[in-house]
Amino acid sequence: NIAMAAQMSDAHRRFLQVLMSHGIMEGSEARKLHRCCCEINKVYYAHDKLDDFITTINIQLQPLFMQIRKGMSEGDGRAHYALVNLAETEITKMASDYAENELELFRKIMDLIILSENGFASSTDILNLADQLKTKKMKKKEAEQVLKIFVEDKWLSERNGEYTLHTRCIMEMEQYILSTYQDTARKCNICHSLAIQSQVCETCGIVMHLPCVGKYFKAQTEPRCPHCNDFWPHEIP
């Protein structure tokens, strides 16, 4: 019964509230939350029906231009669920939270990450941008603080002084990035979603997420590009 399926229960509302407060959740967490919400609100629970449960919420979110999306972490390939805003591109959404020069810094960081070989930008390179901002220059200390906030707010993630786009940021900004960086942004040849941290075929130029590379070449003794069949020259993660 379709009419029934689209009915939001208190379990759905609770799930949405928790996800809203987190912004993004790993798949295992979302599954736990699904179970918990159903049990607390005495709603029928089926362990394999999380995606249907989310669809019901998404139908209700449509008029609000919001959506719960399923995506993957580029680092380890794990599934994540994020609440994304479809009405605005992330940059307009961020505009209400950050000063103009902070936004400019973010755009410049994005340039560095997307135009890089491996999908990372070093803190040194980022901090060197601070005094080149057109809107209003930043001192290094200030820029360090802003970087910290970008990480806390899940726009960036950091590993050993190297920064990349957070999973949530990629899920939310995919369309924006693909249209802004038409010449450089690429989709993964395997899962067809935007790839920031990736490996590139040196012959034909296709890209693959690291987890997708790992999965694709798992059983192959001699890894060959899925597109042009040339030898894959990178280390398989």
Short mmCIF file of the C-alpha atoms (twelve columns), coordinates in Angstrom:
data_MODEL
# 
_entry.id   MODEL 
# 
loop_
_atom_site.group_PDB 
_atom_site.id 
_atom_site.type_symbol 
_atom_site.label_atom_id 
_atom_site.label_alt_id 
_atom_site.label_comp_id 
_atom_site.label_asym_id 
_atom_site.label_seq_id 
_atom_site.Cartn_x 
_atom_site.Cartn_y 
_atom_site.Cartn_z 
_atom_site.pdbx_PDB_model_num 
ATOM 1   C CA . ASN A 1   0.000  0.000   0.000   1 
ATOM 2   C CA . ILE A 2   1.812  3.104   -1.290  1 
ATOM 3   C CA . ALA A 3   -0.293 5.524   0.759   1 
ATOM 4   C CA . MET A 4   0.711  3.676   3.908   1 
ATOM 5   C CA . ALA A 5   4.361  3.519   2.929   1 
ATOM 6   C CA . ALA A 6   4.612  7.288   2.723   1 
ATOM 7   C CA . GLN A 7   3.224  7.803   6.237   1 
ATOM 8   C CA . MET A 8   5.822  9.177   8.635   1 
ATOM 9   C CA . SER A 9   5.750  7.555   12.053  1 
ATOM 10  C CA . ASP A 10  7.380  8.804   15.241  1 
ATOM 11  C CA . ALA A 11  10.185 6.334   14.473  1 
ATOM 12  C CA . HIS A 12  10.867 8.147   11.192  1 
ATOM 13  C CA . ARG A 13  10.743 11.533  12.937  1 
ATOM 14  C CA . ARG A 14  13.178 10.443  15.611  1 
ATOM 15  C CA . PHE A 15  15.558 9.000   13.000  1 
ATOM 16  C CA . LEU A 16  15.477 12.279  11.068  1 
ATOM 17  C CA . GLN A 17  16.070 14.364  14.206  1 
ATOM 18  C CA . VAL A 18  19.146 12.357  15.197  1 
ATOM 19  C CA . LEU A 19  20.537 12.425  11.656  1 
ATOM 20  C CA . MET A 20  19.946 16.193  11.501  1 
ATOM 21  C CA . SER A 21  21.978 16.723  14.641  1 
ATOM 22  C CA . HIS A 22  24.859 14.599  13.271  1 
ATOM 23  C CA . GLY A 23  24.678 15.766  9.640   1 
ATOM 24  C CA . ILE A 24  26.184 12.449  8.551   1 
ATOM 25  C CA . MET A 25  26.314 8.903   9.933   1 
ATOM 26  C CA . GLU A 26  28.197 5.764   9.068   1 
ATOM 27  C CA . GLY A 27  26.049 2.911   7.732   1 
ATOM 28  C CA . SER A 28  26.435 0.760   10.856  1 
ATOM 29  C CA . GLU A 29  25.362 3.687   13.062  1 
ATOM 30  C CA . ALA A 30  22.365 4.388   10.824  1 
ATOM 31  C CA . ARG A 31  21.309 0.732   11.019  1 
ATOM 32  C CA . LYS A 32  21.552 0.797   14.819  1 
ATOM 33  C CA . LEU A 33  19.562 4.027   14.911  1 
ATOM 34  C CA . HIS A 34  16.894 2.531   12.615  1 
ATOM 35  C CA . ARG A 35  16.436 -0.409  14.956  1 
ATOM 36  C CA . CYS A 36  16.422 1.772   18.044  1 
ATOM 37  C CA . CYS A 37  13.826 4.202   16.617  1 
ATOM 38  C CA . CYS A 38  11.508 1.360   15.631  1 
ATOM 39  C CA . GLU A 39  11.810 -0.345  19.026  1 
ATOM 40  C CA . ILE A 40  11.293 2.804   21.081  1 
ATOM 41  C CA . ASN A 41  8.231  3.776   19.057  1 
ATOM 42  C CA . LYS A 42  6.931  0.194   18.814  1 
ATOM 43  C CA . VAL A 43  6.972  0.286   15.021  1 
ATOM 44  C CA . TYR A 44  7.554  -2.843  12.901  1 
ATOM 45  C CA . TYR A 45  11.316 -3.271  12.406  1 
ATOM 46  C CA . ALA A 46  12.938 -5.188  9.536   1 
ATOM 47  C CA . HIS A 47  16.743 -5.174  9.567   1 
ATOM 48  C CA . ASP A 48  17.032 -5.150  5.764   1 
ATOM 49  C CA . LYS A 49  14.556 -2.322  5.232   1 
ATOM 50  C CA . LEU A 50  16.626 0.734   6.173   1 
ATOM 51  C CA . ASP A 51  16.596 2.090   2.610   1 
ATOM 52  C CA . ASP A 52  12.778 1.775   2.432   1 
ATOM 53  C CA . PHE A 53  12.520 3.453   5.827   1 
ATOM 54  C CA . ILE A 54  14.646 6.331   4.484   1 
ATOM 55  C CA . THR A 55  12.598 6.558   1.268   1 
ATOM 56  C CA . THR A 56  9.507  7.223   3.396   1 
ATOM 57  C CA . ILE A 57  11.315 10.098  5.098   1 
ATOM 58  C CA . ASN A 58  12.591 11.414  1.740   1 
ATOM 59  C CA . ILE A 59  9.070  11.573  0.302   1 
ATOM 60  C CA . GLN A 60  8.126  13.864  3.189   1 
ATOM 61  C CA . LEU A 61  11.286 15.935  2.771   1 
ATOM 62  C CA . GLN A 62  10.703 16.631  -0.944  1 
ATOM 63  C CA . PRO A 63  8.718  19.890  -0.484  1 
ATOM 64  C CA . LEU A 64  11.518 21.129  1.811   1 
ATOM 65  C CA . PHE A 65  14.186 20.415  -0.852  1 
ATOM 66  C CA . MET A 66  16.040 18.157  1.561   1 
ATOM 67  C CA . GLN A 67  17.079 14.554  1.089   1 
ATOM 68  C CA . ILE A 68  18.825 11.789  2.985   1 
ATOM 69  C CA . ARG A 69  21.499 10.512  0.628   1 
ATOM 70  C CA . LYS A 70  23.580 7.372   0.762   1 
ATOM 71  C CA . GLY A 71  27.224 7.791   -0.176  1 
ATOM 72  C CA . MET A 72  30.618 6.283   0.415   1 
ATOM 73  C CA . SER A 73  33.684 7.362   2.326   1 
ATOM 74  C CA . GLU A 74  36.576 7.730   -0.122  1 
ATOM 75  C CA . GLY A 75  39.043 6.598   2.505   1 
ATOM 76  C CA . ASP A 76  37.619 3.197   3.409   1 
ATOM 77  C CA . GLY A 77  34.642 2.697   1.093   1 
ATOM 78  C CA . ARG A 78  32.120 2.489   3.947   1 
ATOM 79  C CA . ALA A 79  28.515 3.532   3.356   1 
ATOM 80  C CA . HIS A 80  27.331 6.778   4.927   1 
ATOM 81  C CA . TYR A 81  23.990 8.535   5.166   1 
ATOM 82  C CA . ALA A 82  23.834 12.322  5.089   1 
ATOM 83  C CA . LEU A 83  21.059 14.874  5.174   1 
ATOM 84  C CA . VAL A 84  21.658 17.184  2.207   1 
ATOM 85  C CA . ASN A 85  20.094 20.415  1.122   1 
ATOM 86  C CA . LEU A 86  18.953 20.371  -2.502  1 
ATOM 87  C CA . ALA A 87  17.662 23.939  -2.625  1 
ATOM 88  C CA . GLU A 88  21.024 25.640  -2.394  1 
ATOM 89  C CA . THR A 89  24.504 24.776  -3.488  1 
ATOM 90  C CA . GLU A 90  26.800 24.296  -0.518  1 
ATOM 91  C CA . ILE A 91  28.491 27.615  -1.167  1 
ATOM 92  C CA . THR A 92  25.257 29.563  -0.669  1 
ATOM 93  C CA . LYS A 93  24.450 27.382  2.330   1 
ATOM 94  C CA . MET A 94  27.888 28.050  3.806   1 
ATOM 95  C CA . ALA A 95  27.493 31.775  3.166   1 
ATOM 96  C CA . SER A 96  25.153 32.077  6.133   1 
ATOM 97  C CA . ASP A 97  27.709 30.453  8.468   1 
ATOM 98  C CA . TYR A 98  31.019 31.979  7.395   1 
ATOM 99  C CA . ALA A 99  32.551 35.364  6.701   1 
ATOM 100 C CA . GLU A 100 33.328 36.322  3.112   1 
ATOM 101 C CA . ASN A 101 37.068 35.792  3.413   1 
ATOM 102 C CA . GLU A 102 36.494 32.396  5.070   1 
ATOM 103 C CA . LEU A 103 34.371 31.377  2.089   1 
ATOM 104 C CA . GLU A 104 37.029 32.607  -0.299  1 
ATOM 105 C CA . LEU A 105 39.620 30.557  1.585   1 
ATOM 106 C CA . PHE A 106 37.348 27.508  1.329   1 
ATOM 107 C CA . ARG A 107 36.986 27.966  -2.433  1 
ATOM 108 C CA . LYS A 108 40.757 28.201  -2.762  1 
ATOM 109 C CA . ILE A 109 41.222 25.062  -0.636  1 
ATOM 110 C CA . MET A 110 38.731 23.303  -2.898  1 
ATOM 111 C CA . ASP A 111 40.771 24.367  -5.930  1 
ATOM 112 C CA . LEU A 112 43.919 22.916  -4.368  1 
ATOM 113 C CA . ILE A 113 42.239 19.624  -3.470  1 
ATOM 114 C CA . ILE A 114 40.427 19.100  -6.771  1 
ATOM 115 C CA . LEU A 115 43.382 20.108  -8.948  1 
ATOM 116 C CA . SER A 116 45.809 17.957  -6.920  1 
ATOM 117 C CA . GLU A 117 47.106 14.559  -8.008  1 
ATOM 118 C CA . ASN A 118 45.752 12.640  -5.022  1 
ATOM 119 C CA . GLY A 119 42.832 14.686  -3.670  1 
ATOM 120 C CA . PHE A 120 44.728 16.282  -0.777  1 
ATOM 121 C CA . ALA A 121 46.106 19.740  0.016   1 
ATOM 122 C CA . SER A 122 48.860 20.294  2.573   1 
ATOM 123 C CA . SER A 123 48.332 22.685  5.462   1 
ATOM 124 C CA . THR A 124 51.427 24.596  4.310   1 
ATOM 125 C CA . ASP A 125 49.920 25.259  0.880   1 
ATOM 126 C CA . ILE A 126 46.588 26.211  2.440   1 
ATOM 127 C CA . LEU A 127 48.116 28.604  4.975   1 
ATOM 128 C CA . ASN A 128 50.125 30.265  2.187   1 
ATOM 129 C CA . LEU A 129 46.792 31.272  0.630   1 
ATOM 130 C CA . ALA A 130 45.724 33.191  3.726   1 
ATOM 131 C CA . ASP A 131 47.521 36.406  2.803   1 
ATOM 132 C CA . GLN A 132 46.486 36.252  -0.877  1 
ATOM 133 C CA . LEU A 133 42.755 36.605  -0.199  1 
ATOM 134 C CA . LYS A 134 41.075 39.377  -2.188  1 
ATOM 135 C CA . THR A 135 38.162 39.891  0.208   1 
ATOM 136 C CA . LYS A 136 40.235 40.375  3.360   1 
ATOM 137 C CA . LYS A 137 43.631 38.905  4.108   1 
ATOM 138 C CA . MET A 138 44.003 36.500  7.042   1 
ATOM 139 C CA . LYS A 139 46.886 35.984  9.412   1 
ATOM 140 C CA . LYS A 140 48.228 32.417  9.571   1 
ATOM 141 C CA . LYS A 141 46.897 31.965  13.132  1 
ATOM 142 C CA . GLU A 142 43.447 33.021  11.981  1 
ATOM 143 C CA . ALA A 143 43.569 30.717  8.964   1 
ATOM 144 C CA . GLU A 144 44.581 27.800  11.233  1 
ATOM 145 C CA . GLN A 145 41.503 28.502  13.348  1 
ATOM 146 C CA . VAL A 146 39.228 28.617  10.282  1 
ATOM 147 C CA . LEU A 147 40.688 25.312  9.055   1 
ATOM 148 C CA . LYS A 148 39.834 23.766  12.406  1 
ATOM 149 C CA . ILE A 149 36.237 24.982  12.074  1 
ATOM 150 C CA . PHE A 150 35.925 23.605  8.517   1 
ATOM 151 C CA . VAL A 151 36.955 20.208  9.919   1 
ATOM 152 C CA . GLU A 152 34.547 20.456  12.890  1 
ATOM 153 C CA . ASP A 153 31.709 21.423  10.536  1 
ATOM 154 C CA . LYS A 154 32.517 18.420  8.296   1 
ATOM 155 C CA . TRP A 155 33.446 20.347  5.144   1 
ATOM 156 C CA . LEU A 156 37.052 19.129  5.331   1 
ATOM 157 C CA . SER A 157 38.778 16.188  6.922   1 
ATOM 158 C CA . GLU A 158 42.392 16.100  7.948   1 
ATOM 159 C CA . ARG A 159 45.029 13.377  8.030   1 
ATOM 160 C CA . ASN A 160 48.640 14.079  9.094   1 
ATOM 161 C CA . GLY A 161 48.456 17.742  8.112   1 
ATOM 162 C CA . GLU A 162 46.858 16.951  4.761   1 
ATOM 163 C CA . TYR A 163 43.306 18.080  4.037   1 
ATOM 164 C CA . THR A 164 40.654 16.624  1.762   1 
ATOM 165 C CA . LEU A 165 36.908 17.114  1.328   1 
ATOM 166 C CA . HIS A 166 34.807 15.431  4.015   1 
ATOM 167 C CA . THR A 167 32.450 12.639  2.877   1 
ATOM 168 C CA . ARG A 168 29.485 14.819  3.818   1 
ATOM 169 C CA . CYS A 169 30.874 17.707  1.787   1 
ATOM 170 C CA . ILE A 170 31.287 15.492  -1.297  1 
ATOM 171 C CA . MET A 171 27.762 14.085  -0.928  1 
ATOM 172 C CA . GLU A 172 26.284 17.525  -0.546  1 
ATOM 173 C CA . MET A 173 28.378 19.304  -3.168  1 
ATOM 174 C CA . GLU A 174 28.701 16.702  -5.900  1 
ATOM 175 C CA . GLN A 175 26.628 18.639  -8.468  1 
ATOM 176 C CA . TYR A 176 28.261 21.942  -7.575  1 
ATOM 177 C CA . ILE A 177 31.754 20.480  -7.969  1 
ATOM 178 C CA . LEU A 178 30.964 18.706  -11.250 1 
ATOM 179 C CA . SER A 179 29.586 21.917  -12.759 1 
ATOM 180 C CA . THR A 180 32.231 24.256  -11.295 1 
ATOM 181 C CA . TYR A 181 35.198 22.073  -12.208 1 
ATOM 182 C CA . GLN A 182 33.932 20.638  -15.486 1 
ATOM 183 C CA . ASP A 183 37.428 20.141  -16.919 1 
ATOM 184 C CA . THR A 184 38.986 18.509  -13.865 1 
ATOM 185 C CA . ALA A 185 36.302 16.887  -11.690 1 
ATOM 186 C CA . ARG A 186 35.844 13.245  -12.613 1 
ATOM 187 C CA . LYS A 187 33.405 10.483  -11.737 1 
ATOM 188 C CA . CYS A 188 34.687 7.093   -10.610 1 
ATOM 189 C CA . ASN A 189 34.633 4.545   -13.454 1 
ATOM 190 C CA . ILE A 190 33.277 1.901   -11.076 1 
ATOM 191 C CA . CYS A 191 30.636 3.541   -8.852  1 
ATOM 192 C CA . HIS A 192 30.002 6.625   -11.033 1 
ATOM 193 C CA . SER A 193 30.041 9.095   -8.181  1 
ATOM 194 C CA . LEU A 194 32.441 12.017  -7.864  1 
ATOM 195 C CA . ALA A 195 36.010 10.917  -7.081  1 
ATOM 196 C CA . ILE A 196 38.339 13.270  -5.182  1 
ATOM 197 C CA . GLN A 197 40.836 10.817  -3.654  1 
ATOM 198 C CA . SER A 198 41.512 8.548   -6.590  1 
ATOM 199 C CA . GLN A 199 43.918 6.786   -8.938  1 
ATOM 200 C CA . VAL A 200 44.091 7.745   -12.605 1 
ATOM 201 C CA . CYS A 201 44.847 5.510   -15.591 1 
ATOM 202 C CA . GLU A 202 47.955 7.003   -17.210 1 
ATOM 203 C CA . THR A 203 46.836 5.816   -20.651 1 
ATOM 204 C CA . CYS A 204 43.156 6.751   -20.962 1 
ATOM 205 C CA . GLY A 205 42.664 9.073   -17.975 1 
ATOM 206 C CA . ILE A 206 39.743 7.337   -16.235 1 
ATOM 207 C CA . VAL A 207 39.679 7.627   -12.434 1 
ATOM 208 C CA . MET A 208 38.728 5.229   -9.679  1 
ATOM 209 C CA . HIS A 209 38.172 5.722   -5.941  1 
ATOM 210 C CA . LEU A 210 40.770 3.902   -3.835  1 
ATOM 211 C CA . PRO A 211 38.185 1.537   -2.272  1 
ATOM 212 C CA . CYS A 212 36.772 0.854   -5.752  1 
ATOM 213 C CA . VAL A 213 40.284 0.108   -7.048  1 
ATOM 214 C CA . GLY A 214 40.783 -2.309  -4.148  1 
ATOM 215 C CA . LYS A 215 37.486 -4.097  -4.828  1 
ATOM 216 C CA . TYR A 216 37.848 -4.164  -8.616  1 
ATOM 217 C CA . PHE A 217 41.363 -5.599  -8.711  1 
ATOM 218 C CA . LYS A 218 40.911 -7.931  -5.734  1 
ATOM 219 C CA . ALA A 219 40.908 -11.169 -7.733  1 
ATOM 220 C CA . GLN A 220 43.232 -10.068 -10.543 1 
ATOM 221 C CA . THR A 221 46.866 -11.083 -10.608 1 
ATOM 222 C CA . GLU A 222 47.675 -8.570  -13.323 1 
ATOM 223 C CA . PRO A 223 45.553 -5.453  -12.842 1 
ATOM 224 C CA . ARG A 224 44.362 -3.904  -16.112 1 
ATOM 225 C CA . CYS A 225 42.372 -0.725  -16.652 1 
ATOM 226 C CA . PRO A 226 38.638 -1.525  -16.917 1 
ATOM 227 C CA . HIS A 227 38.376 1.033   -19.720 1 
ATOM 228 C CA . CYS A 228 41.410 0.651   -22.018 1 
ATOM 229 C CA . ASN A 229 42.820 -2.642  -20.698 1 
ATOM 230 C CA . ASP A 230 46.307 -1.196  -20.222 1 
ATOM 231 C CA . PHE A 231 48.396 -2.253  -17.216 1 
ATOM 232 C CA . TRP A 232 47.282 -0.403  -14.044 1 
ATOM 233 C CA . PRO A 233 50.459 1.300   -12.831 1 
ATOM 234 C CA . HIS A 234 49.461 2.125   -9.241  1 
ATOM 235 C CA . GLU A 235 49.760 0.293   -5.961  1 
ATOM 236 C CA . ILE A 236 46.478 -1.520  -5.244  1 
ATOM 237 C CA . PRO A 237 45.111 -0.454  -1.827  1 
# 
